[in-house]
CSV table of C-alpha atoms and ligand atoms in Angstrom, one decimal:
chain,number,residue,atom,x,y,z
A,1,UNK,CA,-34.2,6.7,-52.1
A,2,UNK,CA,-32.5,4.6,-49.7
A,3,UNK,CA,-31.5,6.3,-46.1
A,4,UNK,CA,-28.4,5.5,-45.4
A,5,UNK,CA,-28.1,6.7,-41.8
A,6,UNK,CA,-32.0,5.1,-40.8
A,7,UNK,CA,-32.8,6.5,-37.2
A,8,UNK,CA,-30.4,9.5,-37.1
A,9,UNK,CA,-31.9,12.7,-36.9
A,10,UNK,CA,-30.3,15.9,-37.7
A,11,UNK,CA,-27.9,16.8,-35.4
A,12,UNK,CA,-29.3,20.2,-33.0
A,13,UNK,CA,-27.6,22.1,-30.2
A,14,UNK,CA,-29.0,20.6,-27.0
A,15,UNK,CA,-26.6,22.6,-24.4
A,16,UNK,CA,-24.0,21.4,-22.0
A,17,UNK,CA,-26.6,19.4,-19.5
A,18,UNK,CA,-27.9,17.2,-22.3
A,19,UNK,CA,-27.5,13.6,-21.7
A,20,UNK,CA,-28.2,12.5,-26.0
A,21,UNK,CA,-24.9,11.5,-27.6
A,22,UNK,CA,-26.6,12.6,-30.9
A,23,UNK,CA,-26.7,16.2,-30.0
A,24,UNK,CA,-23.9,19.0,-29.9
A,25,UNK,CA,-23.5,19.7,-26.5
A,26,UNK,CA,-21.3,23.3,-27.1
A,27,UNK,CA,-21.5,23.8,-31.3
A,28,UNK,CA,-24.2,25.8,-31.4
A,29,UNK,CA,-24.0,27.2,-35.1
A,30,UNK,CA,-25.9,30.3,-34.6
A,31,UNK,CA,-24.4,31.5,-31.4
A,32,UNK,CA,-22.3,34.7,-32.0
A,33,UNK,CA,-18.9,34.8,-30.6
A,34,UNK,CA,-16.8,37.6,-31.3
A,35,UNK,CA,-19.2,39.3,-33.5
A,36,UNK,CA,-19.6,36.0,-36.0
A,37,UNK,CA,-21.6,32.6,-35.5
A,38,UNK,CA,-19.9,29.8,-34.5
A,39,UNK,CA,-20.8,28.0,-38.2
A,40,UNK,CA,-18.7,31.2,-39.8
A,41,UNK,CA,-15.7,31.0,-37.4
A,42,UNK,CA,-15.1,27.2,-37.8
A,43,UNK,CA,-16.4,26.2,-41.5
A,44,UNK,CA,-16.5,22.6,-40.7
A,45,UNK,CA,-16.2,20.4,-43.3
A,46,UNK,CA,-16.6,16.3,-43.6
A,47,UNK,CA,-13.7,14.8,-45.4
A,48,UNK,CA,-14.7,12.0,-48.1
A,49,UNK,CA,-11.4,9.6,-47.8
A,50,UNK,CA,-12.2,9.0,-44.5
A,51,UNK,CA,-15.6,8.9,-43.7
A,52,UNK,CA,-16.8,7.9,-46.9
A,53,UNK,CA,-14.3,5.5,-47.8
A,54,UNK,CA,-12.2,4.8,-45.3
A,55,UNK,CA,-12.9,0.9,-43.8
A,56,UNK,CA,-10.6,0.5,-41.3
A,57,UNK,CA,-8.1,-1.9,-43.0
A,58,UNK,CA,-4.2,-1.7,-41.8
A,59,UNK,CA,-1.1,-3.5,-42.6
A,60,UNK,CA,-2.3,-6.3,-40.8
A,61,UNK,CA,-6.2,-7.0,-41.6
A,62,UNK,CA,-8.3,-6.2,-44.1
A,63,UNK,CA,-11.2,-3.5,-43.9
A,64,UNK,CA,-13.5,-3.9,-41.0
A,65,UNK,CA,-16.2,-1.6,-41.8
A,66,UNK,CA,-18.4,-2.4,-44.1
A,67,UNK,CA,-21.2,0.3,-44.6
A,68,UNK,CA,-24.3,-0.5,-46.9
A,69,UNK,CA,-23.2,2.5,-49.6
A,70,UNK,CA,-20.7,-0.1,-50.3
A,71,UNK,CA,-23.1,-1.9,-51.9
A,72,UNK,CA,-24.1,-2.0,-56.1
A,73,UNK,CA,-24.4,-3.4,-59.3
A,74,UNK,CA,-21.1,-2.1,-60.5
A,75,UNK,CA,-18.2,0.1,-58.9
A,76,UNK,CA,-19.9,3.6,-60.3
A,77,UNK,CA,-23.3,2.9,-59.0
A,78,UNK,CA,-21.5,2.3,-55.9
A,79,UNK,CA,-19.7,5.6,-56.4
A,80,UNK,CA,-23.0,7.3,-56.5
A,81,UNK,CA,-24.3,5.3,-53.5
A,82,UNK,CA,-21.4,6.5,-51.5
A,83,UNK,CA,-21.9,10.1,-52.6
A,84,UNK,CA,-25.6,10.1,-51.8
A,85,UNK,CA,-24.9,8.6,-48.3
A,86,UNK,CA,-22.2,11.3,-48.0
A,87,UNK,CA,-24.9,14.2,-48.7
A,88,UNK,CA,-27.3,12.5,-46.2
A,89,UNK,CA,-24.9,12.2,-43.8
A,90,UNK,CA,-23.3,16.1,-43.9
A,91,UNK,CA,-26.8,17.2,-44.1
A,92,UNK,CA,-28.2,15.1,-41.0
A,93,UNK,CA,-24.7,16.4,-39.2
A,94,UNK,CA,-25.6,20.2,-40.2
A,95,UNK,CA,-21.8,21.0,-41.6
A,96,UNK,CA,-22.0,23.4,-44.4
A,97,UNK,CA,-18.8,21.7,-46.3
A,98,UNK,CA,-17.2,18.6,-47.5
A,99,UNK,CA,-13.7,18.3,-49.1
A,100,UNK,CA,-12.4,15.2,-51.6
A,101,UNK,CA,-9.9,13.8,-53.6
A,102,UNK,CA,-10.6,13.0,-57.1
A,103,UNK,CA,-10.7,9.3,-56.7
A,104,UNK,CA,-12.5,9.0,-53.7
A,105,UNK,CA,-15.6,10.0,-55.5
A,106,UNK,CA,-14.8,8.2,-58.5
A,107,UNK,CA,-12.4,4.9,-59.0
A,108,UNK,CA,-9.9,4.9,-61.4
A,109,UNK,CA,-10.6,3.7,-65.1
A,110,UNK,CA,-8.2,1.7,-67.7
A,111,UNK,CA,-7.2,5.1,-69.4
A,112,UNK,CA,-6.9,8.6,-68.2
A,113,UNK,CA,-10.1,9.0,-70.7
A,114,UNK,CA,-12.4,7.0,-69.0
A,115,UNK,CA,-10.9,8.5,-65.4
A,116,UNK,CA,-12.2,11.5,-66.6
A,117,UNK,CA,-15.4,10.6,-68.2
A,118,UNK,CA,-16.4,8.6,-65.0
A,119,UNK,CA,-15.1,11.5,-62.7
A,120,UNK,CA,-17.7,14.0,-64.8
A,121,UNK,CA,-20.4,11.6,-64.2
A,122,UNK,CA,-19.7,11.4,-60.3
A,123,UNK,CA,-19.4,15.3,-60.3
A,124,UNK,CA,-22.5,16.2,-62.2
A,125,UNK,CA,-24.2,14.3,-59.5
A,126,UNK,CA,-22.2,16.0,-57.1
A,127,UNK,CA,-23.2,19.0,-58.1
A,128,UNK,CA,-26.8,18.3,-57.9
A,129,UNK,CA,-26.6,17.1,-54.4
A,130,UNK,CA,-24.6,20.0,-53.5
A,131,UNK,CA,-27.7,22.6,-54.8
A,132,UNK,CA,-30.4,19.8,-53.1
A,133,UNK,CA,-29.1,20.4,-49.5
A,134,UNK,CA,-27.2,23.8,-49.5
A,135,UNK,CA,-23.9,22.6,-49.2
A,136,UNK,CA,-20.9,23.7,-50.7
A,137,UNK,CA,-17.2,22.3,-51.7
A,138,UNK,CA,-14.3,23.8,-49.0
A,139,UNK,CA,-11.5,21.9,-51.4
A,140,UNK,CA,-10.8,19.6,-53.7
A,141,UNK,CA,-7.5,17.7,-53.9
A,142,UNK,CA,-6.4,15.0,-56.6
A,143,UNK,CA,-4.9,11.3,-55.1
A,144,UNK,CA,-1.3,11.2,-56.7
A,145,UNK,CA,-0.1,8.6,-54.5
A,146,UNK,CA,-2.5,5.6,-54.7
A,147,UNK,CA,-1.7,4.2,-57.9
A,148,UNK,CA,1.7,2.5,-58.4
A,149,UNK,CA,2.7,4.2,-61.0
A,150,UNK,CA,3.2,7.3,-58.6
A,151,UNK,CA,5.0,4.8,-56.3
A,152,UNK,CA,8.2,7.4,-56.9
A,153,UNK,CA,6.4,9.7,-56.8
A,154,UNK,CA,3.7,11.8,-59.1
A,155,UNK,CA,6.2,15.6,-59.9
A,156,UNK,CA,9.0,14.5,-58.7
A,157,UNK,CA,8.9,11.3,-59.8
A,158,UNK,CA,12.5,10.5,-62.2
A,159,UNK,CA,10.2,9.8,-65.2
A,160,UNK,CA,8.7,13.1,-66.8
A,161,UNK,CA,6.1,10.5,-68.3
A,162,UNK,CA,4.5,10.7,-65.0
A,163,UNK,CA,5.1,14.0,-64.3
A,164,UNK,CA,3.0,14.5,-67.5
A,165,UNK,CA,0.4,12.2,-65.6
A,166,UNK,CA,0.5,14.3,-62.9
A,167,UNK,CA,-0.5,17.1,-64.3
A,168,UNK,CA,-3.3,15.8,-66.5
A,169,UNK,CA,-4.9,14.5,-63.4
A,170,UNK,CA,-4.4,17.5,-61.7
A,171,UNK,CA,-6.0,19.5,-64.5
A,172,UNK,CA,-9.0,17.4,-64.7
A,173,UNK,CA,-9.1,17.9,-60.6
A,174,UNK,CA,-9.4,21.4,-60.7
A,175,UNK,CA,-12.3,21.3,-63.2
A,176,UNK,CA,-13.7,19.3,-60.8
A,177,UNK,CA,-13.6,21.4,-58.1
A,178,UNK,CA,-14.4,24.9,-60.4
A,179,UNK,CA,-17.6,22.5,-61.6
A,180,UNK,CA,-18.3,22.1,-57.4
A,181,UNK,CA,-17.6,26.0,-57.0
A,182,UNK,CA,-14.8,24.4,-54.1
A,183,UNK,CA,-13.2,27.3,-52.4
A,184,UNK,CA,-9.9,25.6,-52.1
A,185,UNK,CA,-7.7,23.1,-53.6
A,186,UNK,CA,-5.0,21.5,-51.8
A,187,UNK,CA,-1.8,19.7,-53.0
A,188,UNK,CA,-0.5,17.4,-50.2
A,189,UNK,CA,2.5,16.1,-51.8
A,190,UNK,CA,1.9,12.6,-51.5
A,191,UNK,CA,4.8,10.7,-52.3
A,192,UNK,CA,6.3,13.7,-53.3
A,193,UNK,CA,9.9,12.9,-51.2
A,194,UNK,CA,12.0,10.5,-50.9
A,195,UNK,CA,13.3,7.4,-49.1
A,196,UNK,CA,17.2,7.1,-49.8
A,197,UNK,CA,19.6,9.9,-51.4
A,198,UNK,CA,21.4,7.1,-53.3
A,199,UNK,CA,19.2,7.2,-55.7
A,200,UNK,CA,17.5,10.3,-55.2
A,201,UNK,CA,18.6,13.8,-57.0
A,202,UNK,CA,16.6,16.1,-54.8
A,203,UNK,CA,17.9,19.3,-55.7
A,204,UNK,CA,16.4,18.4,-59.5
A,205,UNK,CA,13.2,16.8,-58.2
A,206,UNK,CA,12.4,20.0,-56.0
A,207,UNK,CA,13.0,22.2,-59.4
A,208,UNK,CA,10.6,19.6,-60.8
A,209,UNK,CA,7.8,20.1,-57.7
A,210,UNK,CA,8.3,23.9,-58.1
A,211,UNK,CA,7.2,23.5,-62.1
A,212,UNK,CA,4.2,21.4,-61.0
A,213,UNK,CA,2.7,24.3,-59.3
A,214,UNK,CA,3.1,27.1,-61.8
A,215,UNK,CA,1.8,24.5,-64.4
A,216,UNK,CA,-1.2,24.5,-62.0
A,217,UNK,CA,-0.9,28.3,-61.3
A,218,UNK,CA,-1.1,29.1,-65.0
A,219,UNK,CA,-3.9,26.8,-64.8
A,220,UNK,CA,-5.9,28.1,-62.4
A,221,UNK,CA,-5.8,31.2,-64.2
A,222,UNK,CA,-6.3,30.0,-68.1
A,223,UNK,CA,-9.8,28.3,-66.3
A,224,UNK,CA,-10.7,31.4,-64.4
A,225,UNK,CA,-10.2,29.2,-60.9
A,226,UNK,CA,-11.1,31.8,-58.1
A,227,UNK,CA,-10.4,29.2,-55.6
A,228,UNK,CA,-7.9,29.7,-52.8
A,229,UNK,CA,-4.4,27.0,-53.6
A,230,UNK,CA,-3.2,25.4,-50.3
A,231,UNK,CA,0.0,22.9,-49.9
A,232,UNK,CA,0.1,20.6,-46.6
A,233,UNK,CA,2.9,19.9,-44.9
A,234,UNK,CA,3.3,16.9,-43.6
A,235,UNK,CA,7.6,15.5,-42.8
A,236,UNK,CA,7.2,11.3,-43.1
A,237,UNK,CA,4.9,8.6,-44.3
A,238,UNK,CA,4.5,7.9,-46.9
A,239,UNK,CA,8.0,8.6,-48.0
A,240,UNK,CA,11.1,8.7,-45.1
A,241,UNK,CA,11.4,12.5,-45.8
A,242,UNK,CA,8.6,14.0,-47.0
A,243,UNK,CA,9.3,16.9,-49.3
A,244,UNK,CA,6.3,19.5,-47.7
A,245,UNK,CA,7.8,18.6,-44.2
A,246,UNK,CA,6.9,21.5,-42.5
A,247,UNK,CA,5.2,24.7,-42.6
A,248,UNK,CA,9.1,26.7,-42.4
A,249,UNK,CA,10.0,24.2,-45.0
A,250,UNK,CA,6.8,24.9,-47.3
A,251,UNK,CA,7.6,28.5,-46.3
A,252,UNK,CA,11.1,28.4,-47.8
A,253,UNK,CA,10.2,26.7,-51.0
A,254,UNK,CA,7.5,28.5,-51.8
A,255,UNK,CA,9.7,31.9,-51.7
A,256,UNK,CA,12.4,30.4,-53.4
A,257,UNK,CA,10.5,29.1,-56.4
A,258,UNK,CA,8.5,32.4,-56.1
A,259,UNK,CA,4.8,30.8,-55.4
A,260,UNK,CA,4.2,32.4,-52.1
A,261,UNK,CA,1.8,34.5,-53.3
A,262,UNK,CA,0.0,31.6,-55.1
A,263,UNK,CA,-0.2,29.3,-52.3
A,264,UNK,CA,-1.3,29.0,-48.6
A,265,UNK,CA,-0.7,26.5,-45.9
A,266,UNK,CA,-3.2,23.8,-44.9
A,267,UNK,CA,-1.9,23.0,-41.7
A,268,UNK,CA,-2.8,19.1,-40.2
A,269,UNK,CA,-2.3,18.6,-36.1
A,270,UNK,CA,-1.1,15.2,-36.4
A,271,UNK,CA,1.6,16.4,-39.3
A,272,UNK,CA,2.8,18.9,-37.0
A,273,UNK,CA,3.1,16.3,-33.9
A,274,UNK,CA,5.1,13.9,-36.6
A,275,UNK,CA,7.3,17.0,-37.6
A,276,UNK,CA,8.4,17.3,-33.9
A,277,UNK,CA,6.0,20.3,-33.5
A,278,UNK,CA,2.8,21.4,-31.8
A,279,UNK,CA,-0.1,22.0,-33.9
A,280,UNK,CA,0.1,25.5,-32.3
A,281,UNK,CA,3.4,26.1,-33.3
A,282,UNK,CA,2.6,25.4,-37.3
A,283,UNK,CA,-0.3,27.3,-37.2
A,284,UNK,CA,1.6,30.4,-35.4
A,285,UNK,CA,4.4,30.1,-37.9
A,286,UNK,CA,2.2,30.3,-40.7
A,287,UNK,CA,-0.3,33.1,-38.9
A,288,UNK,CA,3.1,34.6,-38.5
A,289,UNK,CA,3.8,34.9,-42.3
A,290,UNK,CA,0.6,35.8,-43.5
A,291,UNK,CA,0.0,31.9,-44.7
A,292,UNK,CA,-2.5,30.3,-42.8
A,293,UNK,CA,-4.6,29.3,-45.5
A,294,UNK,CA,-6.8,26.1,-43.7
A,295,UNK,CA,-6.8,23.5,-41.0
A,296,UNK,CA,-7.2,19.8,-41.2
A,297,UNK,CA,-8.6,18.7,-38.0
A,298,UNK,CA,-7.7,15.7,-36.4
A,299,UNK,CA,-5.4,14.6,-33.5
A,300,UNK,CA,-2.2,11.8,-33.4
A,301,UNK,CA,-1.2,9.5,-30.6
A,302,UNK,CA,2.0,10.0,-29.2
A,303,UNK,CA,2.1,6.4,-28.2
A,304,UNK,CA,2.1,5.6,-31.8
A,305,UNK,CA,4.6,7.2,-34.3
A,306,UNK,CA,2.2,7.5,-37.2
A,307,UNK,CA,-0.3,9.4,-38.9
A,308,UNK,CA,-3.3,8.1,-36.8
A,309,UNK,CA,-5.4,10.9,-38.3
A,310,UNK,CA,-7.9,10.4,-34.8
A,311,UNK,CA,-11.2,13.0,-34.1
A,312,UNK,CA,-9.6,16.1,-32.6
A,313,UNK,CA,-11.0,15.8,-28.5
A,314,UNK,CA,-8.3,17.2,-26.9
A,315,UNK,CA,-9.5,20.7,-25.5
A,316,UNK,CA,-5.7,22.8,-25.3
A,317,UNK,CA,-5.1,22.1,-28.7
A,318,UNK,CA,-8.1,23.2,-29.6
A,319,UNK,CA,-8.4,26.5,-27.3
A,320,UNK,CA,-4.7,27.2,-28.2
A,321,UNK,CA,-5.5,26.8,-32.1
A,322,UNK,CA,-8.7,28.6,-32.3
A,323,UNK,CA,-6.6,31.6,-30.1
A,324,UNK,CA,-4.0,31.5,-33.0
A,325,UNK,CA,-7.0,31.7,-35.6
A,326,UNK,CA,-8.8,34.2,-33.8
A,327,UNK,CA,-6.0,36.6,-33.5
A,328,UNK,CA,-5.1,36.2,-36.5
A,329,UNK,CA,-8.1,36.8,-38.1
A,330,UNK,CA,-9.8,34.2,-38.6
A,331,UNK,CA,-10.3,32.1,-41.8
A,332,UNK,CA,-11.1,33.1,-45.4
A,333,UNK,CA,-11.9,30.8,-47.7
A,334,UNK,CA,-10.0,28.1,-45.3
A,335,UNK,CA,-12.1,26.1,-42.9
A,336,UNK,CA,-11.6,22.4,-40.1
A,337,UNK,CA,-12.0,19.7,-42.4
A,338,UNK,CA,-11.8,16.8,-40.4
A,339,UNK,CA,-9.4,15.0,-42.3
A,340,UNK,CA,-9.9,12.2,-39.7
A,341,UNK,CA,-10.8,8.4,-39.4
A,342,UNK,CA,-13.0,6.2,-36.9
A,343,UNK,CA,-11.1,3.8,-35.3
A,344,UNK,CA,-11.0,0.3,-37.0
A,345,UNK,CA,-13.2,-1.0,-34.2
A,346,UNK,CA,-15.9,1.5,-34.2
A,347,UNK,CA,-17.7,-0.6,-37.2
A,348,UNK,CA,-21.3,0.9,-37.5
A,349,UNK,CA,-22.4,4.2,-39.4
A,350,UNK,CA,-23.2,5.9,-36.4
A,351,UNK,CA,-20.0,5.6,-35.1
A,352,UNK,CA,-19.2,8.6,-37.6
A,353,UNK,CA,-21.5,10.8,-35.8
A,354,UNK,CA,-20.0,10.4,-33.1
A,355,UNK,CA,-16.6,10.8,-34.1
A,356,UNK,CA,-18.0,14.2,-35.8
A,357,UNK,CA,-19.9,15.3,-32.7
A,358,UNK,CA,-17.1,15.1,-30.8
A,359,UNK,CA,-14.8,16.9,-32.9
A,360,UNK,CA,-17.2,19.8,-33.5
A,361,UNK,CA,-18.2,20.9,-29.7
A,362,UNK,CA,-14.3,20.4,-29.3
A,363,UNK,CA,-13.8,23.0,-31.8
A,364,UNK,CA,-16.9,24.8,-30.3
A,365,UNK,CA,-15.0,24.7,-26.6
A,366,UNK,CA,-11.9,25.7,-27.8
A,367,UNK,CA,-13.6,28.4,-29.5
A,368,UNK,CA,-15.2,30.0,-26.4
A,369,UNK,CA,-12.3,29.6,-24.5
A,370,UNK,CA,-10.2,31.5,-27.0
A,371,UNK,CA,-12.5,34.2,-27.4
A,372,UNK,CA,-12.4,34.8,-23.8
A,373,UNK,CA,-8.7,34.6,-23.6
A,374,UNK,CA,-8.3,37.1,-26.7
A,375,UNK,CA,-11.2,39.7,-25.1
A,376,UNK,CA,-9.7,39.3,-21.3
A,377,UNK,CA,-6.0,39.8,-23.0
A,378,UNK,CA,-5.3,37.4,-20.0
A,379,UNK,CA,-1.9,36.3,-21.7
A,380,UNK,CA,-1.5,39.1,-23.9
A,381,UNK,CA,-0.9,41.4,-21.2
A,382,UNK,CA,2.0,39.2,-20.0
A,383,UNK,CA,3.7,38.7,-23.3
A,384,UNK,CA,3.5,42.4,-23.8
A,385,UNK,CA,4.8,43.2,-20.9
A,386,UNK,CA,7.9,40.8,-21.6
A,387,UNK,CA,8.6,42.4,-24.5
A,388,UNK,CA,8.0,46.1,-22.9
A,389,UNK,CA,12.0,47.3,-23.4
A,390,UNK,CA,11.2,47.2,-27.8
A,391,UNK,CA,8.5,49.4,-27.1
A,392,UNK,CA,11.3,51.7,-25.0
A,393,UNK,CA,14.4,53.8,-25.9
A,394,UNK,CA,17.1,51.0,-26.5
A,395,UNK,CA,14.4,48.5,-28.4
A,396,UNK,CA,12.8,51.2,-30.7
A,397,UNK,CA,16.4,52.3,-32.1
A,398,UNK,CA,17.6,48.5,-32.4
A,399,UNK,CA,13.7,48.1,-34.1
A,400,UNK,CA,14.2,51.1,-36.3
A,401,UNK,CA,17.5,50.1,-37.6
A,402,UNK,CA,19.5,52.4,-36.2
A,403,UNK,CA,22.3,50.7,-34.2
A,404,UNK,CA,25.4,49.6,-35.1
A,405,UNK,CA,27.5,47.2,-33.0
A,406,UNK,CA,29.7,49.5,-31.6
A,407,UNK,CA,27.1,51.5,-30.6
A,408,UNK,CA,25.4,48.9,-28.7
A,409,UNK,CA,28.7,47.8,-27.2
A,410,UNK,CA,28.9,51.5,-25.6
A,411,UNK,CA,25.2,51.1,-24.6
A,412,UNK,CA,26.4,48.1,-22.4
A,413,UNK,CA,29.3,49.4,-21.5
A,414,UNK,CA,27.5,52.0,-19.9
A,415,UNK,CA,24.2,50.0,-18.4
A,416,UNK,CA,26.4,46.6,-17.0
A,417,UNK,CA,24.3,43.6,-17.0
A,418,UNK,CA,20.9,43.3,-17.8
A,419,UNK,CA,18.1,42.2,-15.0
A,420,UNK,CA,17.0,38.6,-15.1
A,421,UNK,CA,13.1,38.4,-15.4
A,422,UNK,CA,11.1,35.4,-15.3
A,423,UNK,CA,9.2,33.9,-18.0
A,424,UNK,CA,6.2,33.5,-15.8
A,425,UNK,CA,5.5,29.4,-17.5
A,426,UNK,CA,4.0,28.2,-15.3
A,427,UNK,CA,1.6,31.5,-14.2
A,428,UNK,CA,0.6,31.0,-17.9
A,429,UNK,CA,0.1,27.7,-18.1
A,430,UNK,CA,-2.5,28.1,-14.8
A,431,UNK,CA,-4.2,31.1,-16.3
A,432,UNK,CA,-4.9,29.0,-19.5
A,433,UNK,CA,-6.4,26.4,-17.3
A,434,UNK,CA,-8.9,28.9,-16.0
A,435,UNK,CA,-10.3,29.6,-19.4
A,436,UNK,CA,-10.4,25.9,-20.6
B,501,LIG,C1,-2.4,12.6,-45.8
B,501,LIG,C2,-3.3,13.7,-45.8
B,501,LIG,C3,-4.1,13.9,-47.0
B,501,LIG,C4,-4.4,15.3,-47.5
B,501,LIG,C5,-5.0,15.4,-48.8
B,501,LIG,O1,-1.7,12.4,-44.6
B,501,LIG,O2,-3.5,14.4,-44.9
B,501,LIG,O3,-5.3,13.2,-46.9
B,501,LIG,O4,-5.1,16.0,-46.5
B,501,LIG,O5,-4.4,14.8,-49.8
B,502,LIG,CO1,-4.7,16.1,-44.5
């Protein structure tokens, strides 16, 4: 059997004074934090599109990247190429997931019938592989936005002839993923948006995106699917307006169309950065209201006004969105798929370790730093004491829904002006230093 990654070892905790790029340096997968091993608080999970597939190409050069899984007789046997090197490589890495959409593993046929035939073939192998090395599916997505028939999009597109396309592909997506016993599947509404209202009728392709995913619901249950449904917001690119755009906007629809309790949120750093949020802010919103379902990992460029989908290295956003996770639970069935791409320069296969070693004893850092923030209540203490006059006279009745206006109006009539108090910022912002 050929070894794609010749000359890397697996990957071992070597501590914070090793000098080996190929070693974590702070993801230590055993160590307990918080009463659970690292590996159990942060489910990593290697993301196929990207490291698998992904070659570096942009809009102005062709793929740079070539790796020797590329390599076979004929497209399938180097679809099985590619998913052997992707078992070597999660296995040398020591990540306990991986995450796909159906035509990454599998290309495309002439008809939907060979699609599918070829996509069993690729699974069954899959599945073996997964079994081999202990590894295990954290979701499975299908690609409705590739193929140019979707190019208006896959539900909401005008035609239901697609929409019907859609859904078959769908279907045969979630077998996939019940075959690979995923824990997830995602919908990332690819194209699912639009890019002028001229010729757009939204409010009728929203109805439409809505039906989709009790189709899918219905689905999910007719196949016995225990696997946890996630959408992912994300505002621009491909489309101008994306549809999903963020996780208030997910929120909305889902409650509207009633699917809320069907679906979580698989929140993406760089979407929230192009939605004009923080990746802290999405995931506190969705913490918030009970839908923070999963996490793709990855970091934008704020130079840049794109989806640059980069290794997640910067150490705040990780400390500040483990300390959202941690508080609010921790995940389920979600995990930090690093739905994230080497830079088109950074041609060779080891490269990808890097890129994953990185993002992992980032994770691991932001981890430790959170824990010690949540245990020290460092920040809590401040924000509770901000909020100390609801836990008092005046906020419990206003809380209990007791007031009226004109009883409030008395109550100020009576007490004048409130006292100013500061909003400590900057304190804050000093105190998180001294945990990072
Ligand atoms: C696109 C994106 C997708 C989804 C899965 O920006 O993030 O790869 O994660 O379809
Ligand atoms: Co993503």
């Amino acid at each position: 059997m050929t070894e794609y990654f010749a000359g890397v070892k697996t990957i071992k905790y070597e501590g914070p004074d090793s000098k080996n790029p190929l070693a974590f340096k702070h993801y230590n997968p055993k160590k307990k934090v918080l009463g659970k091993t690292m590996a159990e608080h942060l489910r990593f999970a290697v993301c196929y599109w990207h490291s698998m597939k992904g070659g570096g190409g942009d809009p102005f050069g062709v793929a740079t990247r070539i790796m020797p899984w590329n390599e076979g007789s004929d497209e399938m046997e180097i679809a099985e190429n590619t998913m052997r090197a992707n078992f070597e490589f999660i296995e040398k890495l020591g990540v306990d997931y991986w995450c796909f959409h159906d035509r990454d593993i599998s290309p495309e046929g002439k008809t939907l019938s060979e699609s599918n035939a070829r996509l069993d073939r690729i699974v069954k192998l899959a599945r073996k592989l997964q079994s081999d090395k202990g590894i295990k599916l954290l979701w499975g997505t299908a690609n409705l936005f590739s193929n140019p028939r979707y190019m208006s999009g896959a539900s909401t597109n005008p035609d239901p002839h697609v929409f019907a396309y859609a859904c078959a592909q769908v279907k045969k997506a979630m077998e996939a993923t019940k075959e690979l016993k995923g824990e997830g599947y995602v919908f990332w509404g690819g194209r699912e948006g639009y890019d002028t209202l001229l010729n757009t009728d939204m409010g009728r392709e929203l109805d439409h995106l809505a039906q989709f995913l009790h189709l899918a619901v219905d689905y999910k249950k007719t196949i016995r699917f225990g696997g946890q449904f996630y959408i992912e917001p994300k505002p621009k690119e491909p489309t101008t307006h994306q549809y999903d755009s963020d996780a208030a906007a997910c929120h909305a629809f889902l409650q509207k169309y009633k699917l809320d309790k069907h679906l979580k949120l698989n929140i993406e750093a760089n979407h929230a950065t192009l939605a004009g949020h923080t990746f802290q802010h999405e995931l506190q919103y969705a913490a918030d209201n009970g839908i923070l379902g999963s996490i793709d990992a990855n970091r934008g460029d704020l130079l840049l006004g794109w989806d640059t989908d980069q290794f997640p290295t910067n150490l705040y956003d990780t400390t500040l969105a483990m300390y959202v996770l941690l508080k609010s639970g921790g995940f389920t069935t979600g995990g930090l798929n690093f739905d994230a791409k080497v830079r088109r320069q950074s041609i060779d296969p080891v490269d990808l370790f890097h890129a994953h070693i990185g993002g992992m004893d980032a994770f691991a850092r932001g981890l430790n730093s959170a824990a010690k923030l949540v245990s020290s209540k460092a920040i809590d203490k401040h924000v509770k004491k901000r909020y100390a006059g609801w836990d008092k006279d005046l906020g419990k009745q206003i809380e209990s829904g007791k007031m009226t206006l004109a009883k409030l109006e008395q109550i100020v009539l009576a007490k004048g002006e409130p006292k100013p108090q500061s909003g400590r910022q900057e304190l804050l912002e000093n105190i998180l230093n001294d945990y990072i």
